[in-house]
């Protein structure tokens, strides 16, 4: 099989989550497209970099101009970040290639893809060239060593292409920062229920000197503001202590987790991925345990 | 304009689906309301359906009902500390047509029975809760209110099959002397095991199943236990007196954990992975606690009418629910045809039940709950029985055997059983079960 | 749509919303079937856009006949046109998108906006909406957490980015130049259908359109060889930044060396709470 390449959409010089991993998985060859690509290039563990300064995100238009440059490569990888996930199908369609979305490992013509949020994995065999998106957080990557060879491509996008118009970009809420920088996190998932449980979780967290966090299922329910979400589309954290209550450990969640020294997981299902990661896995009812903790820490009432 | 049906059935459990099936089959327009996203979504029970009652409703039901295993082996087990005496009955005839009992999952069984009602022409609407009755000034029920916008439905007859603690029956004034003591609580765990392991441990063939009813083993809290086999899970649980549980200060999970650790049960559940933990209230008081089942424009069936036998060693309710639901519907059909759906026009319901197993079994067993849940049957008799068995089976060489009479006397003394009480309970038992 | 009015569409997938996965074999036992929360949110947005722009709402699904249950949900909530494209339930993303696009483009009046869920619970690629946008030649705004309908054919949307960021987009959509939106389950709940609508929906007619007989060409080149439970792969760790080699080794080994053998305990919540606090004390997080 011919060479692989990672395609990395860049916004104002900022790399998407999982960019380094996609580049490492592709063997150090990358195409950076977007705005501020020259600034972003040195941050990647790449040996050979193509850059294409294309401006604001317009994936339909990008796909049309990037496709020819990618045609020679056998496997084209993108990080499964929000931008990567949207650009990949457009590129796959332009290139007439199959798309393997949500891959966890690329082994030439054999690719592992996560299903059901990462409870399952499928091994697929592809004939010929393909595209894949790689789940952030599944492989890690060593920081780059040495200079990469950078070639800039002169491409221009069709201004009339039908893409949404980007009005503005909203930065992460400063409130997320205390989560990102916390050395202890107590996070809750769908095993807890209702805003009430999460108010209690916040009090228990405070009593333990920890920041409260949540999964996307929880933030989607509106029980906790979105800024508290940990994972690929939430905040990336790297605490020493990570305690989870009723979290299954989907890839997109765990990907937002660095390498905590101590992981405690509470779940009624002893075999879910979060329990497999834990140093202390407690098989018990999470709401019950939360209440018991609150009583012991004297924070039952708000 | 409210929607209108001849009959509105509230609750698509076994009682409600049977009622809807019978009423729809007679050509009436029937609305079957269920609060869950589908019938059986949240319903739980121990695990065995005694389906004989289905013979008339769904001929050859066994060819299509979603069954886990056919029960060919029933045990009654008496537990004391570290001891067990088991009566083990195996009947290969139960493993073929027309079958006797089957283990089933409620999510599948209830959905299947409701689909039969739909095939017969009933309209099933899920994710919809009946929130109240429409009543006239005189107190006559003429429909229900639901939690949906424009959610009122008129009906000639409402059949309340909304399960234990029916608030529709309460609202209709049919639960005059409600008391928490009329209830037990059932708690069960479902444990996943490979089907081959289940078959080997219980000595079963391919689709055969075993059920065990257990007396004792609930740590002194009045109640009983059960163990049922599904295809690749087993259910183990306890039925406990609500008052007894409260007084004991123990949690039901602990009691199940102890039961699972008992040497007679442990080998059956070893290595099982917990896949489900559920609890549900059970009407237990028997005939004494039964509410009125007929009002103006309303009938009550199934658990809502307390038609459930859950006195320690029995766990039957689905059969009574189906039976009473069907009778309620027959009565409604008759009353609607006759143009009188007042309590008087619906009075045939009680008569139908009285002439069948539905009330006959409850009448026969009316003293049983008291007996079975009494302290003697709960702790002293199991101890007595087990101790007796211990003496009979223990070889005491070089001492000679004492003989049954002296063994019995010693066992009675040790377990605190008095002869006159034993005689009285035996009499009650004889009248109930004889 | 007798006079062939342009319409708003909602693409709904009939799927096992939850499934149990055997941790050893990876065997999947589907639990609850229906439309995912994200698809229900998409339906709600479609209904709101339809109301705002006075356009009918069409609900469409690709799958075998049981998939019509999701169309019933849509009809009860207010969708006036129901379409099912006949196809195997496990058809891959591109093939599903092709089938959706063909059915929508051929439908009289033509779609203005197509609302999808952001990712389905089973496959969860989120690529159907992107492929659909490509096939329809449409604008694609994917992974939205909020939509504000403006005047006919214009809307503002909030899209989720990574690292907690968001972006605000302006999307214009017309018949002939439609937009495909994919939305998360965030922010909206599907309205509760009125009882008369629920009853009427049972008889609502569904148009069934035959789908393509085979997979799209690129997807025919992919074959699943194995399914199993997810096992994390070994992660590459960046080398520690400490200056001298010994400090680096200590930094690498230290974190791990302290680690005790993982423990798994089944306890009741009270005991578990005690155990957890004891663990935090032992590891020095609590004094
Ligand atoms: C593109 C994309 C991006 C995503 N990004 C993120 C992200 O950034 N962050 C994120 O978190 N998710 C993200 N997700 C969603 C992710 O796939 C999972 O759906 C989510 O993380 C699951 O959250 P959960 O563990 O709370 O819920 P579930 O997976 O539903 O797990 C709930 C757990 O609670 C347990 N439980 C249930 N009841 C009890 C009880 N009484 N006591 C104890 N335990 C109990 C269950 O056994 C289960 O393990 C993303 C998904 C996609 C497709
Ligand atoms: C632990 C336990 C073990 C048991 N074991 C057995 C056994 O092995 N064998 C056996 O035969 N029986 C057993 N039973 C008893 C049996 O489960 C019940 O007797 C039987 O389910 C009664 O059926 P039903 O239709 O009357 O009520 P239910 O099955 O309770 O059904 C009531 C239905 O009404 C719905 N509903 C309630 N309120 C409303 C409302 N307001 N609006 C709309 N819908 C509503 C509910 O969602 C439900 O679907 C057991 C019970 C328990 C708790
Ligand atoms: N078979 C289908 N029928 C209708 N819509 C679908 C189908 N498959 C996917 N979709 C839509 O595409 C979204 C994303 O699905 P997926 O790309 O499979 O993750 C879903 O939420 C649906 O809105």
Tab-separated table of N, CA and C in Angstrom, chain B residues 311-367:
chain	number	residue	atom	x	y	z
B	311	UNK	N	-47.697	-15.006	48.790
B	311	UNK	CA	-47.531	-15.264	50.207
B	311	UNK	C	-46.380	-16.216	50.384
B	312	UNK	N	-45.194	-15.678	50.423
B	312	UNK	CA	-44.035	-16.515	50.688
B	312	UNK	C	-43.759	-17.484	49.573
B	313	UNK	N	-44.418	-18.635	49.567
B	313	UNK	CA	-43.990	-19.636	48.599
B	313	UNK	C	-44.748	-19.592	47.286
B	314	UNK	N	-45.792	-18.778	47.174
B	314	UNK	CA	-46.375	-18.632	45.838
B	314	UNK	C	-45.952	-17.334	45.247
B	315	UNK	N	-45.873	-17.331	43.980
B	315	UNK	CA	-45.711	-16.082	43.271
B	315	UNK	C	-46.535	-16.235	42.025
B	316	UNK	N	-47.801	-15.925	42.146
B	316	UNK	CA	-48.664	-16.007	40.985
B	316	UNK	C	-49.410	-14.698	40.906
B	317	UNK	N	-49.448	-14.128	39.766
B	317	UNK	CA	-50.176	-12.882	39.609
B	317	UNK	C	-50.562	-12.678	38.162
B	318	UNK	N	-49.667	-13.089	37.275
B	318	UNK	CA	-49.920	-12.881	35.862
B	318	UNK	C	-51.164	-13.654	35.427
B	319	UNK	N	-51.282	-14.889	35.911
B	319	UNK	CA	-52.462	-15.683	35.558
B	319	UNK	C	-53.741	-15.041	36.089
B	320	UNK	N	-53.699	-14.534	37.309
B	320	UNK	CA	-54.891	-13.874	37.854
B	320	UNK	C	-55.184	-12.575	37.101
B	321	UNK	N	-54.113	-11.900	36.733
B	321	UNK	CA	-54.294	-10.642	35.996
B	321	UNK	C	-54.973	-10.914	34.659
B	322	UNK	N	-54.492	-11.923	33.959
B	322	UNK	CA	-55.077	-12.234	32.653
B	322	UNK	C	-56.531	-12.671	32.833
B	323	UNK	N	-56.754	-13.534	33.811
B	323	UNK	CA	-58.112	-14.023	34.052
B	323	UNK	C	-59.056	-12.886	34.399
B	324	UNK	N	-58.659	-12.056	35.337
B	324	UNK	CA	-59.571	-10.989	35.765
B	324	UNK	C	-59.755	-9.951	34.658
B	325	UNK	N	-58.688	-9.675	33.914
B	325	UNK	CA	-58.814	-8.731	32.804
B	325	UNK	C	-59.828	-9.229	31.788
B	326	UNK	N	-59.738	-10.512	31.471
B	326	UNK	CA	-60.669	-11.078	30.499
B	326	UNK	C	-62.104	-11.015	31.028
B	327	UNK	N	-62.287	-11.323	32.301
B	327	UNK	CA	-63.639	-11.269	32.876
B	327	UNK	C	-64.175	-9.840	32.875
B	328	UNK	N	-63.314	-8.900	33.194
B	328	UNK	CA	-63.748	-7.498	33.210
B	328	UNK	C	-64.236	-7.097	31.824
B	329	UNK	N	-63.480	-7.520	30.809
B	329	UNK	CA	-63.865	-7.150	29.446
B	329	UNK	C	-65.177	-7.815	29.045
B	330	UNK	N	-65.329	-9.094	29.374
B	330	UNK	CA	-66.594	-9.776	29.051
B	330	UNK	C	-67.754	-9.033	29.689
B	331	UNK	N	-67.538	-8.620	30.933
B	331	UNK	CA	-68.593	-7.917	31.646
B	331	UNK	C	-68.904	-6.587	30.976
B	332	UNK	N	-67.843	-5.885	30.585
B	332	UNK	CA	-68.041	-4.587	29.938
B	332	UNK	C	-68.811	-4.752	28.636
B	333	UNK	N	-68.450	-5.768	27.868
B	333	UNK	CA	-69.124	-6.019	26.593
B	333	UNK	C	-70.618	-6.244	26.847
B	334	UNK	N	-70.898	-7.111	27.817
B	334	UNK	CA	-72.281	-7.441	28.149
B	334	UNK	C	-73.046	-6.179	28.576
B	335	UNK	N	-72.420	-5.382	29.427
B	335	UNK	CA	-73.090	-4.193	29.965
B	335	UNK	C	-73.334	-3.151	28.865
B	336	UNK	N	-72.326	-2.992	27.990
B	336	UNK	CA	-72.493	-2.009	26.916
B	336	UNK	C	-73.612	-2.455	25.976
B	337	UNK	N	-73.642	-3.749	25.692
B	337	UNK	CA	-74.700	-4.260	24.814
B	337	UNK	C	-76.060	-4.065	25.456
B	338	UNK	N	-76.127	-4.237	26.785
B	338	UNK	CA	-77.404	-4.120	27.491
B	338	UNK	C	-77.742	-2.659	27.778
B	339	UNK	N	-76.794	-1.769	27.518
B	339	UNK	CA	-77.060	-0.354	27.718
B	339	UNK	C	-77.031	0.090	29.173
B	340	UNK	N	-76.428	-0.695	30.046
B	340	UNK	CA	-76.324	-0.277	31.452
B	340	UNK	C	-74.905	-0.522	31.948
B	341	UNK	N	-74.131	0.548	32.044
B	341	UNK	CA	-72.761	0.389	32.518
B	341	UNK	C	-72.595	0.965	33.918
B	342	UNK	N	-73.680	1.043	34.646
B	342	UNK	CA	-73.590	1.448	36.050
B	342	UNK	C	-73.010	0.273	36.838
B	343	UNK	N	-72.751	0.506	38.104
B	343	UNK	CA	-72.210	-0.570	38.933
B	343	UNK	C	-73.127	-1.783	38.873
B	344	UNK	N	-74.395	-1.517	38.809
B	344	UNK	CA	-75.327	-2.640	38.762
B	344	UNK	C	-75.192	-3.431	37.454
B	345	UNK	N	-75.116	-2.671	36.358
B	345	UNK	CA	-74.960	-3.330	35.064
B	345	UNK	C	-73.652	-4.105	34.961
B	346	UNK	N	-72.663	-3.696	35.767
B	346	UNK	CA	-71.340	-4.335	35.700
B	346	UNK	C	-71.148	-5.407	36.773
B	347	UNK	N	-72.233	-5.668	37.518
B	347	UNK	CA	-72.099	-6.550	38.680
B	347	UNK	C	-71.682	-7.974	38.306
B	348	UNK	N	-71.904	-8.342	37.041
B	348	UNK	CA	-71.541	-9.694	36.616
B	348	UNK	C	-70.054	-9.997	36.761
B	349	UNK	N	-69.247	-8.977	36.896
B	349	UNK	CA	-67.789	-9.163	36.985
B	349	UNK	C	-67.420	-9.993	38.207
B	350	UNK	N	-67.940	-9.581	39.326
B	350	UNK	CA	-67.669	-10.262	40.583
B	350	UNK	C	-68.107	-11.734	40.489
B	351	UNK	N	-69.279	-11.942	39.871
B	351	UNK	CA	-69.818	-13.305	39.764
B	351	UNK	C	-68.888	-14.156	38.874
B	352	UNK	N	-68.478	-13.578	37.768
B	352	UNK	CA	-67.582	-14.328	36.888
B	352	UNK	C	-66.314	-14.747	37.621
B	353	UNK	N	-65.771	-13.828	38.388
B	353	UNK	CA	-64.528	-14.159	39.093
B	353	UNK	C	-64.774	-15.215	40.161
B	354	UNK	N	-65.910	-15.072	40.869
B	354	UNK	CA	-66.199	-15.996	41.955
B	354	UNK	C	-66.337	-17.421	41.429
B	355	UNK	N	-66.836	-17.539	40.199
B	355	UNK	CA	-67.027	-18.876	39.642
B	355	UNK	C	-65.774	-19.446	39.001
B	356	UNK	N	-64.677	-18.778	39.155
B	356	UNK	CA	-63.471	-19.263	38.490
B	356	UNK	C	-62.335	-19.335	39.496
B	357	UNK	N	-61.195	-19.754	39.013
B	357	UNK	CA	-60.009	-19.839	39.881
B	357	UNK	C	-59.637	-18.489	40.468
B	358	UNK	N	-60.032	-17.419	39.788
B	358	UNK	CA	-59.521	-16.115	40.197
B	358	UNK	C	-59.882	-15.829	41.653
B	359	UNK	N	-61.147	-15.949	41.965
B	359	UNK	CA	-61.492	-15.723	43.369
B	359	UNK	C	-61.428	-16.996	44.189
B	360	UNK	N	-61.697	-18.159	43.549
B	360	UNK	CA	-61.689	-19.407	44.304
B	360	UNK	C	-60.328	-19.628	44.953
B	361	UNK	N	-59.252	-19.414	44.202
B	361	UNK	CA	-57.919	-19.615	44.771
B	361	UNK	C	-57.657	-18.645	45.913
B	362	UNK	N	-58.103	-17.427	45.718
B	362	UNK	CA	-57.866	-16.443	46.775
B	362	UNK	C	-58.667	-16.778	48.020
B	363	UNK	N	-59.870	-17.303	47.808
B	363	UNK	CA	-60.712	-17.643	48.946
B	363	UNK	C	-60.074	-18.787	49.714
B	364	UNK	N	-59.653	-19.770	48.953
B	364	UNK	CA	-59.032	-20.938	49.571
B	364	UNK	C	-57.811	-20.518	50.380
B	365	UNK	N	-57.041	-19.629	49.839
B	365	UNK	CA	-55.769	-19.263	50.465
B	365	UNK	C	-55.884	-17.997	51.306
B	366	UNK	N	-57.109	-17.644	51.702
B	366	UNK	CA	-57.237	-16.334	52.344
B	366	UNK	C	-56.477	-16.241	53.655
B	367	UNK	N	-56.279	-17.403	54.345
B	367	UNK	CA	-55.520	-17.325	55.596
B	367	UNK	C	-54.032	-17.557	55.378
